Amino acid sequence: MATEGSVKIVYDEKSLNDGSADEPEMLAVLGYKQELKRNRSLYTLLFQSIAIAALPFGEGGPLLSAVYGGGQLSIFVGWIMILFLASSVALSLAEIASRYPTSAGPYYWSYQLADGSSRTLLSFINGWVWLIGNWTITLSVNFGLASLITATAAIYHPDFTAEPWQLLLIFYAILLVSFVICAFGNRFLPMVDIICAGWTAVSIFIIFIALSAKAASGRHSASYTLGNYDTSLSGWGGFTFCIGLLPAAYTFSAIGMISAMAEEVHDPTIKVPQAMAYSVPVLWSFGLFFVIPICATLPPLLDITEAPGAQALPYIFHTVMGTPGGGLGLMFLVLVVTLFCSISITVAASRTTWAFARDDAMPLSSLWSKVNRGLGVPVWALLLVTVVQMLLGLINLGSTSAFTAFVSVGVQALQVSYGIPIALSLFHKRTQVSQARWKLPSIVGIVSNVVALCWIVFEVVLFSMPTALPVDQTTMNYASVVLMGFMAIAAAWYIIYARKGKLAYRSSARRYRFNTSQLTGVPRHPMAYRQAGS
């Protein structure tokens, strides 16, 4: 039951746990009001997850790292390992997403799962890490698409090397296309995700058949296809294999971003966690048909390291197909997949930005939290995501290594934002997720949480490493420095603005009264009431 004004607001938290509450009531229990249209289903969420992962791009874009990481063994065994590692993260997040189905995501979860006076600070910093992760992983997709386009052009013009300003203009064009589609085509976006999933499946099938049948550079034996391991390229010695895990880890790094769509799907306490949990095995299964033919037909590793634009995939396709037209045809499929990814990941990042602004946790929050009623989209938040990427793209004009750090920090930031609520849930003996509608058996949940945290810690370290040794100023990986810098800025903003009680959410609880005796399982969250009763 809900009434406004001076009448007491009463919600039974049991209705949140058993699913009997409708979605607006469910959001009100969590401290928000319904503003976005719920036009998505389990399948469109799952397809959006597939679009965000963009398998041919996610694995193929950073494939050069796997070449330095030893070649076929790292690619194939790394893909086998990632099924268990990424699944542990997805399952751990899915339980929490079922307990707290809001677009606010990990930073809201962190507050609800923490206790003590530090919970607001922890939630605030995790919110900024989550936001930066969304922005920079979206940046990596869009700039990666621009890089693939220029590398594809080199199939026909081997001597062509795009100037930084040319790459920047292509990058800007991609951003503008994604912005227009996301802003004005919101009602068609679920269909776009369905088309993307179909296009991805067909593309992988075509690539599998084409590479296997043509193999212009030769086919390897089964033992070589699955077991070739060359440690001479990276300089890392025994750690070389771990460098080869980078493409697989990157592919599944954004599996938690689908939580930002929780306020646009019916029955989110079930469908959001299902989409997270199902996305990993579905993507992994398709991935086998992508990585195996590449391993079986891979040209000499040393030759791949000289690929134009440091993009291995166009070079591999061109070499294996034997003709520029064959390479271009396969790259066209990948480029379209990546464009779909650009659209889907931009949508998710804009919803994260909107949710964080809704909690008045960033400058000019009142602007970024506005939802355009005609379009049904937080246009200003979408614009902010686009402009931030444009500004960060300028860094590439001055320093490619500094820009690469911003791309790498996307994975690190997302993993940190995942790790905090998972660790909090485990520390408190999983008492909150045990009340979720979608949850794992106790032992399975504990094992998943522990494996997920170990993998997250390792990922943060892994994405701080340079691909090859020795390093210089241009090949050094500064991602960890950038990540710590962002966290320091977040802490400073908290001290300047949030700690002094200037945030709207600190006083807005007065405008929306809850019978807290009915909400013992959902603690009062000062970052959750800004618009609940407005």
XYZ file of C-alpha atoms in Angstrom:
534
model
C 0.000 0.000 0.000
C 1.272 3.488 -0.797
C -0.126 6.960 -0.221
C 1.605 10.299 -0.305
C 1.476 13.475 1.708
C 0.993 13.110 5.450
C -0.258 9.516 5.270
C 2.193 6.897 6.471
C 3.717 4.726 3.762
C 3.634 1.029 4.618
C 5.231 -1.732 2.580
C 5.542 -5.319 3.608
C 9.072 -6.483 2.816
C 7.772 -10.018 2.489
C 6.114 -8.938 -0.743
C 9.549 -7.973 -2.065
C 10.960 -11.388 -1.237
C 8.088 -13.527 -2.502
C 7.475 -11.501 -5.670
C 3.883 -10.532 -4.858
C 4.683 -6.806 -5.035
C 4.346 -5.049 -8.363
C 7.408 -3.313 -9.775
C 6.634 0.286 -8.655
C 5.914 -0.970 -5.127
C 9.116 -3.009 -5.207
C 11.137 0.079 -6.180
C 9.445 2.087 -3.450
C 10.560 -0.495 -0.871
C 14.110 0.126 -2.094
C 13.590 3.886 -1.897
C 12.920 4.910 -5.520
C 9.996 5.655 -7.786
C 9.337 4.220 -11.237
C 10.536 6.579 -13.980
C 11.607 4.367 -16.879
C 9.350 2.207 -19.018
C 9.550 -1.536 -18.398
C 9.744 -2.763 -21.986
C 12.270 -5.605 -21.624
C 11.988 -9.315 -20.992
C 14.343 -12.071 -19.867
C 15.310 -12.791 -23.452
C 16.023 -9.184 -24.372
C 18.132 -8.826 -21.210
C 20.029 -11.996 -22.110
C 20.501 -10.752 -25.658
C 21.706 -7.400 -24.347
C 24.265 -9.260 -22.232
C 25.409 -11.067 -25.378
C 25.567 -7.748 -27.217
C 27.636 -6.140 -24.444
C 30.107 -9.041 -24.435
C 30.325 -8.859 -28.267
C 32.171 -12.169 -28.430
C 34.011 -11.743 -31.768
C 35.176 -8.293 -30.662
C 35.702 -9.104 -26.977
C 37.969 -12.053 -27.764
C 39.236 -10.835 -31.140
C 39.961 -7.182 -30.346
C 42.663 -7.836 -27.707
C 43.776 -11.120 -29.354
C 47.311 -9.786 -29.750
C 47.695 -10.153 -25.975
C 47.022 -13.887 -26.303
C 49.636 -14.083 -29.061
C 52.208 -12.565 -26.725
C 50.767 -14.835 -24.023
C 51.950 -17.991 -25.765
C 49.476 -18.563 -28.587
C 47.096 -21.473 -28.904
C 47.445 -22.945 -25.416
C 46.619 -19.627 -23.756
C 43.708 -18.998 -26.102
C 42.083 -22.430 -25.774
C 42.828 -23.330 -22.149
C 42.122 -19.730 -21.131
C 38.679 -20.037 -22.712
C 38.021 -23.254 -20.792
C 39.081 -21.636 -17.501
C 37.006 -18.523 -18.019
C 33.778 -20.559 -17.958
C 34.274 -21.342 -14.275
C 35.844 -18.027 -13.275
C 33.330 -15.752 -15.011
C 30.433 -17.968 -13.912
C 31.459 -17.563 -10.281
C 31.321 -13.773 -10.645
C 28.030 -13.824 -12.553
C 26.337 -16.153 -10.050
C 27.587 -14.135 -7.089
C 26.269 -10.889 -8.576
C 23.007 -12.500 -9.669
C 22.001 -13.354 -6.100
C 22.589 -9.798 -4.926
C 20.798 -8.344 -7.956
C 17.790 -10.492 -7.078
C 17.798 -9.171 -3.507
C 18.080 -5.505 -4.548
C 16.622 -5.066 -8.073
C 17.531 -1.446 -8.802
C 19.514 0.309 -11.532
C 21.783 1.705 -8.819
C 23.589 -1.636 -8.841
C 26.803 -2.404 -6.920
C 27.047 0.821 -4.927
C 23.497 0.416 -3.623
C 24.213 -3.227 -2.850
C 27.362 -2.198 -0.985
C 25.407 0.130 1.292
C 22.725 -2.427 2.048
C 25.229 -5.188 2.763
C 27.592 -3.086 4.898
C 27.068 -1.854 8.425
C 28.486 0.821 10.673
C 29.218 4.463 10.071
C 31.470 3.784 7.081
C 28.722 2.294 4.892
C 27.899 5.602 3.192
C 31.553 6.330 2.407
C 32.051 2.792 1.107
C 28.920 3.029 -1.035
C 29.914 6.457 -2.330
C 33.420 5.415 -3.402
C 32.159 2.180 -4.911
C 29.580 4.201 -6.810
C 32.297 6.300 -8.386
C 34.390 3.226 -9.185
C 31.299 1.634 -10.758
C 30.590 4.805 -12.737
C 34.178 5.142 -13.977
C 34.185 1.470 -14.914
C 31.030 1.932 -16.984
C 32.402 5.003 -18.740
C 35.830 3.584 -19.520
C 34.688 0.104 -20.596
C 32.268 1.822 -22.985
C 35.177 3.959 -24.160
C 37.224 0.803 -24.821
C 34.473 -0.640 -27.029
C 33.947 2.495 -29.093
C 37.638 3.260 -29.527
C 38.295 -0.413 -30.202
C 35.744 -0.278 -33.019
C 37.526 2.740 -34.480
C 40.856 0.887 -34.301
C 39.383 -2.184 -35.983
C 38.009 -0.051 -38.810
C 41.423 1.439 -39.561
C 43.097 -1.978 -39.266
C 40.521 -3.405 -41.685
C 41.404 -0.670 -44.174
C 44.999 -1.903 -43.989
C 43.870 -5.204 -45.542
C 43.702 -3.402 -48.880
C 46.370 -0.809 -48.077
C 49.120 -2.548 -46.049
C 51.168 0.625 -45.744
C 48.272 2.639 -44.326
C 48.603 3.787 -40.737
C 45.870 6.001 -39.344
C 47.032 9.253 -37.816
C 45.792 9.905 -34.274
C 43.483 12.659 -35.472
C 41.963 10.367 -38.108
C 41.344 7.696 -35.481
C 39.768 10.322 -33.234
C 37.339 11.454 -35.934
C 36.232 7.883 -36.602
C 35.803 7.428 -32.854
C 33.664 10.580 -32.649
C 31.492 9.393 -35.536
C 30.839 6.093 -33.734
C 29.904 7.953 -30.547
C 27.437 10.171 -32.390
C 25.791 7.222 -34.149
C 25.381 5.388 -30.833
C 24.039 8.518 -29.129
C 21.376 9.117 -31.786
C 20.227 5.494 -31.776
C 20.141 5.269 -27.962
C 18.380 8.615 -27.543
C 15.738 8.391 -30.240
C 15.284 4.647 -30.708
C 14.642 3.495 -27.147
C 11.455 1.595 -28.006
C 13.340 -0.319 -30.691
C 16.378 -1.183 -28.555
C 15.018 -4.534 -27.275
C 14.607 -5.546 -30.923
C 18.130 -4.305 -31.652
C 19.458 -6.635 -28.944
C 17.549 -9.563 -30.457
C 18.968 -8.785 -33.908
C 22.439 -8.483 -32.396
C 22.217 -11.913 -30.779
C 21.126 -13.449 -34.074
C 23.815 -11.593 -36.018
C 26.472 -12.720 -33.521
C 25.444 -16.377 -33.778
C 25.358 -16.305 -37.592
C 28.682 -14.440 -37.739
C 30.429 -16.993 -35.529
C 29.040 -19.833 -37.655
C 30.236 -18.170 -40.876
C 33.687 -17.463 -39.400
C 33.912 -21.073 -38.176
C 33.081 -22.473 -41.636
C 35.193 -19.966 -43.592
C 38.393 -20.331 -41.565
C 38.089 -24.124 -41.342
C 37.424 -24.559 -45.058
C 39.905 -22.057 -46.496
C 42.960 -22.210 -44.187
C 45.184 -20.569 -46.813
C 48.094 -20.399 -44.366
C 47.757 -24.086 -43.454
C 46.048 -26.194 -40.796
C 47.742 -27.273 -37.611
C 47.599 -30.688 -36.017
C 45.236 -31.225 -33.100
C 48.102 -31.215 -30.608
C 49.508 -27.973 -32.030
C 46.036 -26.380 -32.265
C 45.321 -26.900 -28.587
C 48.799 -27.061 -27.084
C 51.262 -24.756 -28.860
C 52.882 -22.511 -26.255
C 55.608 -19.995 -27.083
C 57.011 -17.982 -24.159
C 59.634 -16.160 -26.197
C 57.531 -13.170 -27.242
C 56.369 -11.686 -23.946
C 59.506 -11.877 -21.820
C 57.360 -12.921 -18.852
C 58.666 -16.486 -18.614
C 56.315 -18.646 -16.555
C 53.783 -15.782 -16.233
C 53.309 -15.719 -20.028
C 50.215 -17.924 -19.878
C 48.454 -15.434 -17.610
C 49.014 -12.634 -20.146
C 47.183 -14.845 -22.621
C 44.071 -14.765 -20.397
C 43.490 -11.066 -21.124
C 41.134 -11.463 -24.138
C 38.885 -13.992 -22.393
C 38.836 -11.898 -19.208
C 37.981 -8.758 -21.189
C 35.101 -10.521 -22.971
C 33.295 -11.284 -19.701
C 34.353 -8.181 -17.756
C 31.049 -6.318 -18.178
C 28.635 -9.103 -17.189
C 27.410 -7.051 -14.209
C 26.404 -4.028 -16.287
C 23.060 -5.614 -17.103
C 22.018 -4.823 -13.516
C 21.559 -1.211 -14.663
C 18.500 -2.361 -16.646
C 16.653 -3.660 -13.548
C 14.110 -0.834 -13.674
C 13.220 -1.539 -17.302
C 12.236 -5.203 -17.026
C 9.222 -6.909 -15.481
C 9.846 -9.194 -12.499
C 13.485 -8.062 -12.096
C 14.107 -10.147 -8.978
C 14.060 -13.220 -11.231
C 14.851 -12.039 -14.748
C 17.912 -9.898 -14.021
C 19.758 -12.672 -12.148
C 18.709 -15.226 -14.757
C 20.111 -13.056 -17.555
C 23.403 -12.692 -15.677
C 23.683 -16.387 -14.871
C 22.709 -17.680 -18.318
C 24.851 -15.239 -20.305
C 28.185 -16.842 -19.376
C 27.509 -20.453 -20.492
C 25.676 -19.257 -23.621
C 28.549 -16.966 -24.648
C 31.156 -19.550 -23.708
C 29.509 -22.211 -25.880
C 29.443 -19.923 -28.895
C 33.008 -18.917 -28.135
C 34.319 -22.436 -28.713
C 33.248 -22.165 -32.355
C 35.200 -18.918 -32.591
C 38.469 -19.739 -30.836
C 39.035 -23.300 -32.101
C 39.197 -22.463 -35.842
C 41.440 -19.502 -35.037
C 43.779 -21.769 -33.065
C 43.749 -24.353 -35.874
C 44.677 -21.858 -38.605
C 46.723 -19.269 -36.718
C 49.599 -17.805 -38.774
C 53.111 -17.660 -37.240
C 52.926 -15.783 -33.948
C 55.863 -13.510 -34.716
C 54.191 -12.348 -37.926
C 50.992 -11.495 -36.063
C 52.903 -9.199 -33.682
C 53.658 -7.011 -36.725
C 49.978 -6.660 -37.659
C 48.913 -3.158 -38.786
C 47.526 -1.023 -35.999
C 48.425 -3.722 -33.446
C 45.136 -5.419 -34.368
C 45.616 -9.154 -34.814
C 42.142 -10.143 -36.016
C 42.083 -8.369 -39.436
C 45.572 -9.706 -40.164
C 44.576 -13.265 -39.195
C 41.390 -13.194 -41.285
C 43.230 -11.774 -44.301
C 46.049 -14.308 -44.041
C 43.863 -17.342 -43.410
C 41.342 -16.456 -46.128
C 44.140 -15.740 -48.599
C 42.463 -12.734 -50.231
C 41.670 -9.184 -49.131
C 38.007 -9.738 -50.015
C 37.780 -12.795 -47.784
C 39.374 -10.962 -44.876
C 37.120 -7.946 -45.395
C 34.000 -10.113 -45.501
C 34.745 -11.685 -42.125
C 35.778 -8.355 -40.613
C 32.510 -6.799 -41.759
C 30.661 -9.332 -39.601
C 32.811 -8.456 -36.579
C 32.467 -4.703 -37.120
C 28.664 -4.936 -37.135
C 28.753 -7.006 -33.921
C 30.930 -4.321 -32.337
C 28.557 -1.555 -33.436
C 25.704 -3.431 -31.773
C 27.893 -3.707 -28.680
C 28.501 0.046 -28.771
C 24.756 0.672 -28.675
C 23.954 -1.830 -25.927
C 26.843 -0.902 -23.637
C 26.125 2.815 -24.084
C 22.532 2.212 -22.967
C 23.719 0.382 -19.843
C 26.329 3.049 -19.018
C 23.768 5.829 -19.391
C 21.395 4.079 -16.973
C 24.214 3.713 -14.443
C 25.010 7.412 -14.790
C 21.353 8.339 -14.394
C 20.938 6.160 -11.301
C 24.023 7.632 -9.615
C 22.863 11.168 -10.393
C 19.403 10.301 -9.077
C 21.089 9.741 -5.707
C 22.682 13.212 -5.924
C 26.152 11.696 -5.730
C 27.797 13.670 -8.545
C 28.042 17.321 -9.631
C 24.980 18.701 -11.468
C 22.951 15.679 -10.398
C 19.643 17.410 -10.981
C 20.521 17.704 -14.676
C 21.915 14.223 -15.275
C 18.991 12.583 -13.414
C 16.303 14.034 -15.682
C 14.314 11.595 -17.801
C 12.923 12.888 -21.089
C 9.250 11.968 -20.855
C 8.729 11.973 -24.614
C 11.657 9.675 -25.374
C 11.575 7.707 -22.128
C 15.354 8.073 -21.877
C 17.708 9.927 -19.479
C 19.035 11.992 -22.378
C 21.308 14.194 -20.285
C 22.977 11.181 -18.681
C 23.396 9.678 -22.143
C 24.932 12.940 -23.345
C 27.315 12.983 -20.386
C 28.517 9.440 -21.174
C 29.167 10.545 -24.774
C 30.948 13.782 -23.882
C 33.160 12.090 -21.270
C 34.290 9.601 -23.902
C 34.988 12.400 -26.376
C 37.149 14.199 -23.836
C 39.054 11.054 -22.862
C 39.594 10.312 -26.542
C 41.634 13.493 -26.830
C 44.277 11.921 -24.591
C 45.228 9.593 -27.434
C 46.453 12.602 -29.414
C 49.155 13.191 -26.839
C 49.951 9.785 -25.358
C 48.816 6.363 -26.526
C 50.099 4.726 -23.329
C 48.087 7.089 -21.129
C 44.991 6.418 -23.202
C 45.555 2.651 -23.012
C 45.551 3.001 -19.222
C 42.042 4.463 -19.353
C 40.907 1.493 -21.451
C 42.457 -1.054 -19.059
C 41.059 0.678 -15.990
C 37.545 -0.059 -17.259
C 38.015 -3.750 -16.490
C 39.725 -3.055 -13.174
C 37.062 -0.632 -11.973
C 34.211 -2.961 -12.870
C 35.863 -5.842 -11.048
C 36.470 -3.760 -7.912
C 32.852 -2.604 -7.927
C 31.730 -6.245 -8.212
C 34.113 -7.433 -5.512
C 33.003 -5.051 -2.760
C 29.359 -6.236 -2.451
C 30.377 -9.878 -2.955
C 32.938 -9.588 -0.139
C 30.441 -7.821 2.118
C 27.812 -10.483 1.505
C 30.276 -13.262 2.270
C 31.597 -11.446 5.358
C 28.069 -11.214 6.755
C 27.498 -14.931 6.153
C 25.221 -14.310 3.136
C 22.277 -13.429 5.367
C 20.777 -10.963 2.880
C 21.126 -13.027 -0.304
C 19.582 -15.977 1.526
C 16.326 -13.978 1.389
C 16.523 -13.346 -2.369
C 13.999 -14.947 -4.715
C 16.848 -16.202 -6.931
C 19.666 -17.698 -4.916
C 22.222 -20.479 -4.916
C 22.409 -23.378 -2.459
C 24.471 -22.294 0.529
C 27.633 -24.297 -0.224
C 27.537 -23.475 -3.933
C 27.086 -19.807 -3.090
C 30.038 -19.732 -0.698
C 32.310 -21.479 -3.204
C 31.181 -19.126 -5.986
C 31.827 -16.077 -3.791
C 35.320 -17.214 -2.809
C 36.311 -18.125 -6.376
C 34.855 -14.845 -7.644
C 36.840 -12.756 -5.153
C 40.092 -14.578 -5.929
C 39.536 -14.105 -9.659
C 38.655 -10.417 -9.216
C 41.844 -9.752 -7.247
C 43.882 -11.553 -9.897
C 42.144 -9.638 -12.720
C 42.983 -6.292 -11.146
C 46.634 -7.344 -10.988
C 46.562 -8.874 -14.487
C 45.206 -5.747 -16.153
C 47.960 -3.729 -14.471
C 50.653 -5.712 -16.266
C 52.323 -4.668 -19.524
C 51.835 -7.213 -22.290
C 55.542 -7.698 -22.941
C 58.886 -7.039 -21.266
C 61.023 -4.983 -21.128
C 58.921 -1.834 -20.861
C 59.512 1.816 -21.549
C 57.424 4.966 -21.195
C 55.247 4.050 -24.174
C 54.627 0.375 -23.294
C 54.184 0.725 -19.543
C 50.688 -0.006 -18.207
C 49.520 2.871 -15.995
C 46.043 1.468 -15.346
C 46.529 0.918 -11.605
C 47.742 4.508 -11.207
C 44.684 5.824 -13.032
C 42.349 3.646 -10.947
C 43.828 4.856 -7.673
C 43.629 8.421 -8.950
C 39.917 8.042 -9.659
C 39.326 6.564 -6.209
C 41.236 9.436 -4.601
C 39.095 11.946 -6.505
C 35.947 10.134 -5.330
C 37.132 10.258 -1.723
C 37.931 13.966 -2.076
C 34.468 14.669 -3.505
C 32.939 12.831 -0.576
C 34.889 14.982 1.902
C 34.083 18.218 0.075
C 30.438 17.568 -0.683
C 28.882 14.417 0.722
C 30.353 14.192 4.223
C 29.156 17.682 5.093
C 25.560 16.687 4.538
C 25.016 18.666 1.316
C 23.614 15.682 -0.566
C 19.885 15.809 -1.177
C 19.452 12.225 -0.072
C 20.383 13.167 3.498
C 17.254 15.244 3.951
C 14.926 13.654 1.417
C 13.951 10.773 3.702
C 11.686 13.260 5.463
C 9.598 13.467 2.294
C 8.887 9.764 2.139
C 8.044 7.939 5.351
C 8.417 4.201 5.707
C 7.208 1.975 8.458
C 10.710 0.649 9.091
C 9.425 -2.176 11.249
C 8.135 -3.668 8.011
C 11.562 -3.335 6.349
C 13.925 -5.128 8.671
C 15.624 -6.833 5.737
C 16.144 -3.601 3.789
C 18.127 -1.064 5.851
C 17.521 2.623 5.355
C 19.834 3.795 2.598
C 20.522 7.544 2.634
C 21.454 7.433 -1.040
C 18.129 5.921 -2.013
C 15.390 8.355 -1.116
C 16.052 11.434 -3.182
C 13.152 10.952 -5.570
C 11.177 8.232 -3.876
C 8.378 10.514 -2.855
C 8.740 13.379 -5.300
